[in-house]
Amino acid sequence: MIVKRVCTLIILVTARYTNGENNGSFPDTFLFGVAISSYQSEGAWNVDGKSESIWDAFTHKNPSPIKGGHNGDVACDSYHRYKEDIALAAGLGLDFYRFSISWSRVLPTGYDNEVNEIGLQYYKNFVAEIRKYDMIPVATIYHWDLPNNLVSIGWDNLKMVDLFVNYSRVVIKNLPDVGVWLTINEPKQICHSGYGDTLLAPAKNSSGLAEYMCAYVVLKAHAETYHMYKEEFNNYTAKMSIVIDCQWYEPLTSSAADKEAAERFINFECGIYAHPIYIGDWPIDLKFRIYERSLMENYNKSRLPELTLEEINYIQGTADFFALNTYFTYMVNDVPEGDPNITSFQNDVRIEKTYVKGAQLGANGFPVVPWGVYKMLKYIKNAYNDPVILITEMGFSEYGLTLEDDLRILFFMDYFNATLEAMFQDGVQVIGISAWSLLDNFEWVDGYSAHFGFYYIDFTDPNLTRIPKKSVEFFKKLVEKKSLPILENYQNSGADNKIFNSIVNNLLGIFIIFYILFIQ
Ligand code: NOJ
């Protein structure tokens, strides 16, 4: 166990694989894991002292905002079956297990004056169980399930900073065997979909306003937790980061406007969090654009809170590595200025997105584009000072209730290959990947209709039996050999697509010029 801990530490410090060949093999030190979160899998929503979270409240609304009226009251019942689940993960031969902690299970009022010892004990047992199999527990402190008692404060209020730091202190102190800490999962989803829209709880629907305040508060909460951790727990060796979701946006045409639009969109979703942490301050195009648009809408200052020099310095550098969730890619083009009477994220970002031609869609609509992952990884290397990257999530939601999940297998082949390309061809420092997800689970607004798991669960069956899909054997083999298996009839549609696309685009360009010059 100690050997593995030391290895993780070394790996997290450096991981460069330049000048190698991508022959489908991962470096020996590469780490594989699976990821899952508390609300999506635990169930036991009101058991053993746990209070209601914003997701309990959201899914219990009438009419339900969730497909099929589903909720996470029972979910995979992992609260009672965590030993079975961790054994399944160990059976895959994994190096780490990524899970999240439910704030309202540990601190039912949301405040740290009243600790629910049973809830805390659950996570102590959970971490010990992962360690039992010599896997590294990778803990996300916050994966969207805010105690409902705090909803009237919320992530668009600076009071949340202290509350989050205090909650984090309790879990960090009590779970010393956690191997990697992730403060907050996908801030873009929390702020954009939860505060700027109605897609996720608490569905505040304050587009272009509360969502930027939320981004500011989340960054401050993360940064203060990081500093608290480094100061108060300096005997701990676990590294800490924040999980940022970055998707690749490819310019639709080679026009400067479309190129800027694609870059702008990446900055509005990913750079808004990554830039302050890895470089310092908001991305310049984001700052300028929201300022410009705010004045156009008659606000007397930018709707994006300004970061003072002190805040910029405080937030900058608060991550030991880059924790990346990445799933899909779209084509993006610039669009004309929107109605100045309407404040919205869309009017700020001013883009339109379309599908990449021929992209396979997952059951929840995520388009599968392997070369987008390759470009995303390269972009992070170049934009954020070549950080060590842990891919904390990538995954595919299979159609229907099939156990023959060939599309998922192809997805992993292609996305892993694209990752290897970035590592070997471009020296991107990727040290590991966790696949989303171990089990089919509660997929937020899609309820139980999207199946991301290696293990199938029939949520109408009270036994909630975990049934292995075909991808279990595939993944197990891959993890064991640390290399992509040879699959019959498999055609690599991975990173090489970019070469194909560029040939096609160039040929098309040449043809158009030829047509204009000589044929027209
Ligand atoms: C990212 C989120 O972290 C996770 O909760 C979600 O289930 C997956 N994306 C799939 O949509």
Short mmCIF file of C-alpha atoms and ligand atoms in Angstrom, two decimals:
data_model
loop_
_atom_site.label_atom_id
_atom_site.label_comp_id
_atom_site.label_asym_id
_atom_site.label_seq_id
_atom_site.Cartn_x
_atom_site.Cartn_y
_atom_site.Cartn_z
CA MET A 1 0.00 0.00 0.00
CA ILE A 2 2.80 2.39 0.94
CA VAL A 3 4.54 1.60 -2.34
CA LYS A 4 1.39 2.54 -4.26
CA ARG A 5 1.01 5.79 -2.33
CA VAL A 6 4.60 6.80 -3.02
CA CYS A 7 4.17 5.86 -6.68
CA THR A 8 1.08 8.04 -7.01
CA LEU A 9 2.98 10.89 -5.53
CA ILE A 10 5.88 10.51 -7.90
CA ILE A 11 3.57 10.08 -10.87
CA LEU A 12 1.62 13.17 -9.96
CA VAL A 13 4.81 15.16 -9.97
CA THR A 14 6.02 14.20 -13.44
CA ALA A 15 4.74 12.14 -16.31
CA ARG A 16 6.22 12.81 -19.71
CA TYR A 17 6.24 10.32 -22.54
CA THR A 18 7.67 12.31 -25.43
CA ASN A 19 9.56 10.81 -28.34
CA GLY A 20 7.81 7.49 -27.92
CA GLU A 21 5.61 5.73 -30.41
CA ASN A 22 1.94 5.19 -29.81
CA ASN A 23 1.77 1.45 -30.16
CA GLY A 24 -1.44 1.20 -28.17
CA SER A 25 0.37 0.73 -24.86
CA PHE A 26 0.12 2.90 -21.77
CA PRO A 27 3.19 3.50 -19.62
CA ASP A 28 3.59 1.04 -16.73
CA THR A 29 2.91 3.82 -14.26
CA PHE A 30 -0.41 4.77 -15.86
CA LEU A 31 -3.38 4.64 -13.47
CA PHE A 32 -6.83 3.30 -14.33
CA GLY A 33 -9.95 3.85 -12.28
CA VAL A 34 -13.70 4.24 -12.37
CA ALA A 35 -15.75 7.17 -11.15
CA ILE A 36 -19.15 7.49 -9.51
CA SER A 37 -20.84 10.03 -7.26
CA SER A 38 -22.90 10.02 -4.07
CA TYR A 39 -26.30 11.21 -5.28
CA GLN A 40 -26.11 9.13 -8.44
CA SER A 41 -25.44 5.84 -6.66
CA GLU A 42 -25.91 5.83 -2.87
CA GLY A 43 -29.67 6.05 -2.41
CA ALA A 44 -30.57 5.98 1.31
CA TRP A 45 -31.56 9.59 0.87
CA ASN A 46 -33.08 9.95 4.35
CA VAL A 47 -31.36 7.13 6.20
CA ASP A 48 -29.11 7.23 9.31
CA GLY A 49 -29.36 10.96 9.87
CA LYS A 50 -28.83 12.17 6.32
CA SER A 51 -30.81 15.31 5.55
CA GLU A 52 -32.36 16.37 2.27
CA SER A 53 -30.05 17.65 -0.44
CA ILE A 54 -30.99 20.00 -3.28
CA TRP A 55 -31.16 16.92 -5.52
CA ASP A 56 -33.64 15.20 -3.19
CA ALA A 57 -35.76 18.34 -3.25
CA PHE A 58 -35.41 18.78 -7.02
CA THR A 59 -36.31 15.20 -7.92
CA HIS A 60 -39.26 15.18 -5.49
CA LYS A 61 -40.87 18.16 -7.23
CA ASN A 62 -44.28 17.69 -8.74
CA PRO A 63 -44.33 17.66 -11.72
CA SER A 64 -40.92 16.06 -11.82
CA PRO A 65 -38.19 17.78 -13.86
CA ILE A 66 -36.57 14.36 -14.42
CA LYS A 67 -37.19 11.98 -17.32
CA GLY A 68 -39.58 9.24 -16.26
CA GLY A 69 -40.13 11.00 -12.93
CA HIS A 70 -37.10 9.11 -11.58
CA ASN A 71 -35.14 10.06 -8.48
CA GLY A 72 -32.09 8.94 -6.51
CA ASP A 73 -33.98 7.84 -3.37
CA VAL A 74 -32.65 4.31 -3.80
CA ALA A 75 -30.46 4.61 -6.92
CA CYS A 76 -27.94 1.71 -6.90
CA ASP A 77 -28.35 1.43 -3.11
CA SER A 78 -24.59 1.71 -2.85
CA TYR A 79 -24.98 3.06 0.68
CA HIS A 80 -25.84 -0.49 1.70
CA ARG A 81 -23.90 -2.31 -1.02
CA TYR A 82 -20.64 -0.36 -1.21
CA LYS A 83 -18.58 -3.45 -0.33
CA GLU A 84 -20.00 -5.29 -3.31
CA ASP A 85 -19.34 -2.31 -5.60
CA ILE A 86 -15.78 -1.81 -4.43
CA ALA A 87 -15.16 -5.55 -4.91
CA LEU A 88 -16.42 -5.20 -8.50
CA ALA A 89 -14.02 -2.32 -9.10
CA ALA A 90 -11.17 -4.34 -7.58
CA GLY A 91 -12.17 -7.22 -9.85
CA LEU A 92 -11.43 -4.96 -12.81
CA GLY A 93 -7.87 -4.68 -11.52
CA LEU A 94 -8.13 -0.92 -11.04
CA ASP A 95 -5.58 1.36 -9.43
CA PHE A 96 -8.08 3.83 -8.02
CA TYR A 97 -11.75 4.35 -7.22
CA ARG A 98 -13.25 7.81 -7.56
CA PHE A 99 -16.32 8.53 -5.42
CA SER A 100 -17.92 11.60 -3.82
CA ILE A 101 -19.02 12.53 -0.34
CA SER A 102 -22.56 13.62 0.39
CA TRP A 103 -22.42 16.87 2.38
CA SER A 104 -25.89 16.35 3.85
CA ARG A 105 -24.95 12.86 5.05
CA VAL A 106 -21.99 14.21 7.00
CA LEU A 107 -23.35 17.62 8.07
CA PRO A 108 -27.15 17.44 8.00
CA THR A 109 -27.63 21.16 8.65
CA GLY A 110 -24.87 22.02 6.21
CA TYR A 111 -22.93 23.69 9.06
CA ASP A 112 -20.01 22.06 10.85
CA ASN A 113 -21.40 22.38 14.39
CA GLU A 114 -23.39 19.17 14.04
CA VAL A 115 -21.56 16.18 12.61
CA ASN A 116 -23.56 13.06 11.75
CA GLU A 117 -21.19 10.40 13.08
CA ILE A 118 -23.01 7.56 11.28
CA GLY A 119 -22.65 9.35 7.96
CA LEU A 120 -18.99 10.06 8.59
CA GLN A 121 -18.39 6.46 9.63
CA TYR A 122 -19.88 5.33 6.33
CA TYR A 123 -17.17 7.20 4.43
CA LYS A 124 -14.45 5.99 6.82
CA ASN A 125 -15.55 2.42 6.08
CA PHE A 126 -15.77 3.23 2.40
CA VAL A 127 -12.20 4.50 2.22
CA ALA A 128 -10.91 1.56 4.28
CA GLU A 129 -12.68 -0.84 1.94
CA ILE A 130 -10.99 0.71 -1.10
CA ARG A 131 -7.62 0.51 0.63
CA LYS A 132 -8.29 -3.14 1.49
CA TYR A 133 -7.94 -3.91 -2.21
CA ASP A 134 -4.86 -1.76 -2.53
CA MET A 135 -6.71 0.79 -4.64
CA ILE A 136 -6.31 4.54 -4.17
CA PRO A 137 -9.41 6.33 -2.84
CA VAL A 138 -9.95 9.45 -4.96
CA ALA A 139 -12.54 11.56 -3.14
CA THR A 140 -14.61 14.37 -4.60
CA ILE A 141 -15.75 16.62 -1.77
CA TYR A 142 -18.67 18.13 -3.69
CA HIS A 143 -20.49 16.50 -6.61
CA TRP A 144 -23.58 18.76 -6.77
CA ASP A 145 -25.62 17.53 -3.76
CA LEU A 146 -25.73 20.65 -1.59
CA PRO A 147 -27.65 20.29 1.70
CA ASN A 148 -31.07 21.74 0.97
CA ASN A 149 -30.80 23.72 4.17
CA LEU A 150 -28.20 25.88 2.40
CA VAL A 151 -30.16 26.41 -0.80
CA SER A 152 -31.29 29.89 0.17
CA ILE A 153 -27.63 30.82 0.54
CA GLY A 154 -26.45 29.00 -2.57
CA TRP A 155 -23.36 29.08 -4.76
CA ASP A 156 -24.07 32.61 -5.96
CA ASN A 157 -23.48 33.94 -2.45
CA LEU A 158 -20.03 34.56 -0.94
CA LYS A 159 -21.18 33.08 2.37
CA MET A 160 -20.78 29.69 0.69
CA VAL A 161 -17.00 30.04 0.75
CA ASP A 162 -16.70 29.60 4.52
CA LEU A 163 -19.38 26.93 4.62
CA PHE A 164 -17.59 24.86 2.00
CA VAL A 165 -14.20 25.27 3.65
CA ASN A 166 -15.66 24.18 7.00
CA TYR A 167 -17.33 21.12 5.47
CA SER A 168 -14.12 20.23 3.63
CA ARG A 169 -12.11 20.49 6.84
CA VAL A 170 -14.38 17.96 8.55
CA VAL A 171 -14.08 15.36 5.80
CA ILE A 172 -10.37 15.89 5.20
CA LYS A 173 -9.62 15.57 8.91
CA ASN A 174 -11.63 12.39 9.24
CA LEU A 175 -10.48 10.67 6.06
CA PRO A 176 -6.69 10.73 6.22
CA ASP A 177 -6.37 7.69 3.96
CA VAL A 178 -7.84 9.40 0.93
CA GLY A 179 -5.16 9.32 -1.78
CA VAL A 180 -6.30 12.24 -3.96
CA TRP A 181 -8.68 15.10 -3.08
CA LEU A 182 -10.92 16.75 -5.64
CA THR A 183 -12.70 19.75 -4.18
CA ILE A 184 -15.56 20.38 -6.61
CA ASN A 185 -16.85 18.46 -9.62
CA GLU A 186 -17.59 20.31 -12.86
CA PRO A 187 -18.16 23.89 -11.70
CA LYS A 188 -19.50 24.74 -15.14
CA GLN A 189 -22.44 22.40 -14.59
CA ILE A 190 -23.06 23.74 -11.10
CA CYS A 191 -23.02 27.37 -12.24
CA HIS A 192 -24.21 27.31 -15.82
CA SER A 193 -26.82 24.54 -15.64
CA GLY A 194 -27.79 25.03 -11.98
CA TYR A 195 -27.70 28.83 -11.61
CA GLY A 196 -27.89 30.02 -15.22
CA ASP A 197 -30.49 27.50 -16.32
CA THR A 198 -33.11 25.06 -15.04
CA LEU A 199 -31.37 21.86 -16.09
CA LEU A 200 -29.76 21.03 -12.76
CA ALA A 201 -30.66 21.80 -9.15
CA PRO A 202 -31.32 24.39 -7.83
CA ALA A 203 -32.53 25.55 -11.28
CA LYS A 204 -32.03 29.24 -10.50
CA ASN A 205 -32.38 30.27 -14.16
CA SER A 206 -30.36 33.46 -13.89
CA SER A 207 -28.46 33.32 -17.17
CA GLY A 208 -25.54 35.71 -17.53
CA LEU A 209 -25.92 36.93 -13.93
CA ALA A 210 -26.02 34.45 -11.02
CA GLU A 211 -23.99 31.99 -13.05
CA TYR A 212 -20.95 34.31 -13.11
CA MET A 213 -21.33 35.11 -9.43
CA CYS A 214 -21.41 31.35 -8.89
CA ALA A 215 -18.18 30.92 -10.88
CA TYR A 216 -16.54 33.53 -8.66
CA VAL A 217 -17.79 31.93 -5.43
CA VAL A 218 -16.85 28.40 -6.52
CA LEU A 219 -13.33 29.53 -7.41
CA LYS A 220 -12.92 31.26 -4.07
CA ALA A 221 -14.33 28.26 -2.18
CA HIS A 222 -11.95 25.94 -4.00
CA ALA A 223 -8.94 28.21 -3.49
CA GLU A 224 -9.62 28.73 0.19
CA THR A 225 -10.05 24.99 0.72
CA TYR A 226 -6.75 24.38 -1.07
CA HIS A 227 -4.93 26.89 1.13
CA MET A 228 -6.61 25.55 4.27
CA TYR A 229 -5.56 22.00 3.29
CA LYS A 230 -1.94 22.95 2.64
CA GLU A 231 -1.69 24.90 5.88
CA GLU A 232 -3.67 22.73 8.31
CA PHE A 233 -2.89 19.29 6.91
CA ASN A 234 0.72 19.68 5.92
CA ASN A 235 1.46 16.17 7.17
CA TYR A 236 -0.87 14.74 4.47
CA THR A 237 0.67 13.66 1.18
CA ALA A 238 -2.50 13.45 -0.94
CA LYS A 239 -2.57 15.88 -3.86
CA MET A 240 -5.53 18.19 -4.41
CA SER A 241 -7.25 19.63 -7.47
CA ILE A 242 -10.65 20.67 -8.82
CA VAL A 243 -12.43 18.74 -11.60
CA ILE A 244 -12.96 20.99 -14.62
CA ASP A 245 -15.09 19.85 -17.55
CA CYS A 246 -13.63 20.95 -20.85
CA GLN A 247 -15.11 19.98 -24.19
CA TRP A 248 -13.46 20.68 -27.52
CA TYR A 249 -15.06 23.17 -29.91
CA GLU A 250 -13.79 23.14 -33.47
CA PRO A 251 -14.26 26.23 -35.67
CA LEU A 252 -16.84 25.49 -38.36
CA THR A 253 -14.85 27.39 -40.99
CA SER A 254 -11.35 28.76 -41.14
CA SER A 255 -12.64 32.35 -40.78
CA ALA A 256 -11.10 34.40 -37.98
CA ALA A 257 -14.59 34.97 -36.54
CA ASP A 258 -15.30 31.24 -36.22
CA LYS A 259 -11.85 30.53 -34.79
CA GLU A 260 -12.40 33.21 -32.17
CA ALA A 261 -15.91 31.90 -31.48
CA ALA A 262 -14.62 28.38 -30.81
CA GLU A 263 -11.87 29.63 -28.53
CA ARG A 264 -14.31 31.98 -26.81
CA PHE A 265 -16.73 29.14 -26.10
CA ILE A 266 -13.93 27.01 -24.61
CA ASN A 267 -13.02 29.96 -22.39
CA PHE A 268 -16.62 30.58 -21.31
CA GLU A 269 -16.99 26.97 -20.19
CA CYS A 270 -13.54 25.71 -19.22
CA GLY A 271 -11.16 28.69 -19.18
CA ILE A 272 -13.40 30.59 -16.77
CA TYR A 273 -12.26 28.09 -14.10
CA ALA A 274 -8.95 26.87 -15.47
CA HIS A 275 -7.42 30.24 -16.31
CA PRO A 276 -7.65 31.78 -12.81
CA ILE A 277 -6.17 28.61 -11.31
CA TYR A 278 -3.46 27.70 -13.81
CA ILE A 279 -2.54 31.14 -15.21
CA GLY A 280 -4.15 33.84 -13.05
CA ASP A 281 -7.26 36.00 -13.60
CA TRP A 282 -10.19 35.38 -15.98
CA PRO A 283 -9.37 34.72 -19.64
CA ILE A 284 -8.98 38.08 -21.34
CA ASP A 285 -11.54 37.44 -24.12
CA LEU A 286 -14.14 36.41 -21.53
CA LYS A 287 -13.49 39.48 -19.42
CA PHE A 288 -13.65 41.83 -22.36
CA ARG A 289 -16.69 40.23 -23.96
CA ILE A 290 -18.86 40.24 -20.81
CA TYR A 291 -17.80 43.80 -20.05
CA GLU A 292 -18.60 44.97 -23.58
CA ARG A 293 -21.94 43.20 -23.62
CA SER A 294 -22.87 44.40 -20.10
CA LEU A 295 -22.43 48.03 -21.16
CA MET A 296 -24.44 47.36 -24.30
CA GLU A 297 -27.24 46.14 -22.04
CA ASN A 298 -27.03 49.29 -19.90
CA TYR A 299 -25.35 47.79 -16.85
CA ASN A 300 -22.86 50.24 -15.41
CA LYS A 301 -20.19 47.58 -14.97
CA SER A 302 -19.40 44.05 -16.05
CA ARG A 303 -21.72 41.27 -14.88
CA LEU A 304 -18.58 39.19 -14.37
CA PRO A 305 -17.23 39.98 -10.89
CA GLU A 306 -13.82 41.57 -11.08
CA LEU A 307 -10.93 39.70 -9.44
CA THR A 308 -8.70 41.94 -7.37
CA LEU A 309 -4.93 41.50 -7.60
CA GLU A 310 -5.01 39.88 -4.19
CA GLU A 311 -7.69 37.41 -5.34
CA ILE A 312 -5.84 36.66 -8.55
CA ASN A 313 -2.71 35.74 -6.60
CA TYR A 314 -4.69 33.78 -4.03
CA ILE A 315 -6.51 31.62 -6.60
CA GLN A 316 -3.57 31.15 -8.96
CA GLY A 317 -1.67 27.91 -8.34
CA THR A 318 -4.33 26.21 -6.22
CA ALA A 319 -4.14 22.83 -7.97
CA ASP A 320 -1.47 20.15 -7.83
CA PHE A 321 -2.49 18.76 -11.22
CA PHE A 322 -5.25 19.22 -13.82
CA ALA A 323 -8.32 17.04 -13.18
CA LEU A 324 -10.20 16.87 -16.46
CA ASN A 325 -13.64 15.56 -17.41
CA THR A 326 -14.06 15.40 -21.17
CA TYR A 327 -16.80 13.80 -23.23
CA PHE A 328 -17.68 15.48 -26.53
CA THR A 329 -16.93 17.92 -29.35
CA TYR A 330 -19.04 20.24 -31.50
CA MET A 331 -18.39 22.49 -34.47
CA VAL A 332 -18.83 26.13 -33.53
CA ASN A 333 -19.43 29.31 -35.49
CA ASP A 334 -19.79 32.97 -34.68
CA VAL A 335 -23.27 34.52 -34.73
CA PRO A 336 -24.40 38.18 -34.88
CA GLU A 337 -24.96 40.25 -31.75
CA GLY A 338 -28.17 39.29 -29.91
CA ASP A 339 -30.97 41.55 -28.68
CA PRO A 340 -29.42 44.12 -26.26
CA ASN A 341 -32.55 43.92 -24.11
CA ILE A 342 -31.84 40.34 -23.19
CA THR A 343 -29.13 39.33 -20.73
CA SER A 344 -28.01 35.77 -21.24
CA PHE A 345 -24.99 33.49 -21.45
CA GLN A 346 -25.86 32.89 -25.10
CA ASN A 347 -25.81 36.60 -25.88
CA ASP A 348 -22.47 36.87 -24.12
CA VAL A 349 -20.77 33.91 -25.78
CA ARG A 350 -22.40 34.53 -29.18
CA ILE A 351 -21.90 31.15 -30.80
CA GLU A 352 -23.86 28.44 -32.52
CA LYS A 353 -22.90 24.79 -32.31
CA THR A 354 -23.54 21.96 -34.72
CA TYR A 355 -22.67 18.28 -34.80
CA VAL A 356 -19.41 17.05 -36.23
CA LYS A 357 -20.43 15.20 -39.39
CA GLY A 358 -20.86 11.49 -38.83
CA ALA A 359 -20.31 11.65 -35.05
CA GLN A 360 -21.91 8.77 -33.16
CA LEU A 361 -24.25 10.05 -30.44
CA GLY A 362 -24.51 8.47 -27.01
CA ALA A 363 -28.00 7.69 -25.69
CA ASN A 364 -27.92 10.99 -23.79
CA GLY A 365 -26.89 12.90 -26.92
CA PHE A 366 -23.15 13.35 -26.31
CA PRO A 367 -21.40 13.22 -29.72
CA VAL A 368 -18.38 10.92 -29.79
CA VAL A 369 -15.42 12.63 -31.48
CA PRO A 370 -12.04 11.08 -30.60
CA TRP A 371 -9.94 13.69 -32.39
CA GLY A 372 -11.65 16.32 -30.20
CA VAL A 373 -10.17 14.64 -27.12
CA TYR A 374 -6.75 14.69 -28.76
CA LYS A 375 -7.10 18.42 -29.48
CA MET A 376 -8.49 19.16 -26.02
CA LEU A 377 -5.51 17.52 -24.34
CA LYS A 378 -3.05 19.38 -26.55
CA TYR A 379 -4.90 22.62 -25.86
CA ILE A 380 -4.67 22.14 -22.08
CA LYS A 381 -0.96 21.43 -22.36
CA ASN A 382 -0.37 24.61 -24.35
CA ALA A 383 -2.82 26.91 -22.58
CA TYR A 384 -2.09 25.95 -18.98
CA ASN A 385 1.66 25.51 -18.70
CA ASP A 386 1.87 21.84 -19.51
CA PRO A 387 0.19 20.48 -16.37
CA VAL A 388 0.10 16.87 -15.25
CA ILE A 389 -3.41 15.71 -16.22
CA LEU A 390 -5.59 13.11 -14.57
CA ILE A 391 -8.64 12.40 -16.74
CA THR A 392 -11.22 12.08 -13.99
CA GLU A 393 -14.08 11.18 -16.36
CA MET A 394 -14.76 10.03 -19.87
CA GLY A 395 -17.56 7.66 -20.78
CA PHE A 396 -20.33 6.63 -23.13
CA SER A 397 -23.99 6.01 -22.52
CA GLU A 398 -25.16 2.95 -24.42
CA TYR A 399 -28.54 2.67 -26.12
CA GLY A 400 -31.32 0.54 -24.67
CA LEU A 401 -30.83 -2.13 -22.10
CA THR A 402 -28.21 -4.16 -23.88
CA LEU A 403 -25.47 -6.13 -22.22
CA GLU A 404 -23.67 -6.28 -25.58
CA ASP A 405 -22.27 -2.79 -25.25
CA ASP A 406 -20.03 -2.82 -28.31
CA LEU A 407 -20.44 0.91 -28.82
CA ARG A 408 -19.01 1.56 -25.36
CA ILE A 409 -16.05 -0.67 -26.15
CA LEU A 410 -15.43 1.24 -29.39
CA PHE A 411 -15.78 4.51 -27.51
CA PHE A 412 -13.06 3.56 -25.05
CA MET A 413 -10.80 2.18 -27.78
CA ASP A 414 -11.06 5.47 -29.69
CA TYR A 415 -10.85 7.85 -26.73
CA PHE A 416 -7.97 5.98 -25.13
CA ASN A 417 -6.15 5.88 -28.43
CA ALA A 418 -6.64 9.63 -28.85
CA THR A 419 -5.23 10.08 -25.34
CA LEU A 420 -2.20 7.96 -26.22
CA GLU A 421 -1.67 10.05 -29.36
CA ALA A 422 -1.62 13.22 -27.27
CA MET A 423 0.80 11.64 -24.82
CA PHE A 424 3.26 10.13 -27.25
CA GLN A 425 3.02 12.49 -30.18
CA ASP A 426 2.75 15.74 -28.25
CA GLY A 427 4.11 14.96 -24.81
CA VAL A 428 0.86 15.74 -23.00
CA GLN A 429 1.38 14.57 -19.42
CA VAL A 430 -1.63 12.32 -18.83
CA ILE A 431 -1.10 10.08 -15.82
CA GLY A 432 -4.38 8.22 -15.62
CA ILE A 433 -8.01 7.88 -16.62
CA SER A 434 -11.14 7.06 -14.69
CA ALA A 435 -13.98 5.75 -16.76
CA TRP A 436 -17.48 6.97 -16.06
CA SER A 437 -18.91 4.75 -14.63
CA LEU A 438 -18.71 1.50 -12.69
CA LEU A 439 -22.49 1.00 -12.57
CA ASP A 440 -25.48 2.25 -14.48
CA ASN A 441 -26.71 5.02 -12.21
CA PHE A 442 -28.95 8.08 -11.86
CA GLU A 443 -27.99 10.32 -14.79
CA TRP A 444 -29.41 13.63 -13.50
CA VAL A 445 -32.22 14.94 -15.78
CA ASP A 446 -32.04 11.74 -17.82
CA GLY A 447 -32.89 9.68 -14.75
CA TYR A 448 -32.17 5.99 -15.37
CA SER A 449 -32.55 6.24 -19.15
CA ALA A 450 -28.84 6.74 -19.89
CA HIS A 451 -26.58 3.76 -19.18
CA PHE A 452 -22.98 4.71 -18.52
CA GLY A 453 -21.98 1.68 -16.46
CA PHE A 454 -19.76 -1.35 -16.99
CA TYR A 455 -22.40 -3.10 -14.90
CA TYR A 456 -26.04 -3.05 -15.88
CA ILE A 457 -28.71 -2.54 -13.21
CA ASP A 458 -32.43 -3.00 -13.76
CA PHE A 459 -33.76 -0.22 -11.55
CA THR A 460 -37.23 -1.76 -11.49
CA ASP A 461 -35.85 -4.95 -9.93
CA PRO A 462 -35.77 -4.64 -6.12
CA ASN A 463 -32.62 -6.79 -6.04
CA LEU A 464 -30.69 -4.20 -8.09
CA THR A 465 -28.41 -6.99 -9.24
CA ARG A 466 -25.17 -5.79 -10.84
CA ILE A 467 -24.88 -7.59 -14.19
CA PRO A 468 -21.61 -7.37 -16.14
CA LYS A 469 -21.81 -6.01 -19.66
CA LYS A 470 -19.46 -7.12 -22.42
CA SER A 471 -17.25 -4.07 -21.71
CA VAL A 472 -16.25 -5.53 -18.31
CA GLU A 473 -13.99 -8.16 -19.90
CA PHE A 474 -12.67 -5.60 -22.36
CA PHE A 475 -11.77 -3.10 -19.65
CA LYS A 476 -10.31 -5.75 -17.38
CA LYS A 477 -7.99 -6.94 -20.13
CA LEU A 478 -7.01 -3.40 -21.00
CA VAL A 479 -6.18 -2.54 -17.39
CA GLU A 480 -4.24 -5.77 -16.89
CA LYS A 481 -2.09 -5.39 -20.02
CA LYS A 482 -2.01 -1.58 -19.87
CA SER A 483 -2.59 -1.68 -23.57
CA LEU A 484 -5.48 -1.48 -26.03
CA PRO A 485 -6.64 -4.99 -26.89
CA ILE A 486 -6.72 -6.16 -30.51
CA LEU A 487 -10.39 -6.32 -31.45
CA GLU A 488 -11.79 -8.14 -34.43
CA ASN A 489 -13.20 -5.75 -37.04
CA TYR A 490 -11.99 -2.73 -35.10
CA GLN A 491 -11.08 0.21 -37.25
CA ASN A 492 -9.34 2.98 -35.49
CA SER A 493 -11.50 6.04 -35.87
CA GLY A 494 -9.43 7.73 -33.20
CA ALA A 495 -7.02 10.60 -33.40
CA ASP A 496 -6.21 9.73 -37.01
CA ASN A 497 -9.58 11.21 -37.97
CA LYS A 498 -7.99 14.59 -37.65
CA ILE A 499 -5.58 13.76 -40.44
CA PHE A 500 -8.40 12.46 -42.59
CA ASN A 501 -10.50 15.55 -41.86
CA SER A 502 -7.69 17.91 -42.66
CA ILE A 503 -7.06 16.16 -45.98
CA VAL A 504 -10.76 16.35 -46.79
CA ASN A 505 -10.94 20.02 -45.77
CA ASN A 506 -7.86 20.91 -47.77
CA LEU A 507 -9.05 19.06 -50.84
CA LEU A 508 -12.41 20.77 -50.50
CA GLY A 509 -10.69 24.15 -50.22
CA ILE A 510 -8.55 23.47 -53.29
CA PHE A 511 -11.60 22.36 -55.21
CA ILE A 512 -13.57 25.50 -54.27
CA ILE A 513 -10.69 27.79 -55.30
CA PHE A 514 -10.30 25.84 -58.53
CA TYR A 515 -14.06 26.12 -59.15
CA ILE A 516 -14.12 29.87 -58.52
CA LEU A 517 -11.05 30.56 -60.62
CA PHE A 518 -11.60 28.32 -63.59
CA ILE A 519 -15.06 26.85 -63.79
CA GLN A 520 -17.47 29.58 -62.71
C1 NOJ B 1 -20.10 14.37 -15.67
C2 NOJ B 1 -20.66 14.36 -14.28
O1 NOJ B 1 -19.63 14.58 -13.38
C3 NOJ B 1 -21.39 13.07 -13.94
O2 NOJ B 1 -22.08 13.28 -12.76
C4 NOJ B 1 -22.29 12.67 -15.09
O3 NOJ B 1 -23.06 11.56 -14.77
C5 NOJ B 1 -21.43 12.42 -16.30
N1 NOJ B 1 -20.82 13.66 -16.67
C6 NOJ B 1 -22.21 11.90 -17.51
O4 NOJ B 1 -23.09 12.84 -17.98
#
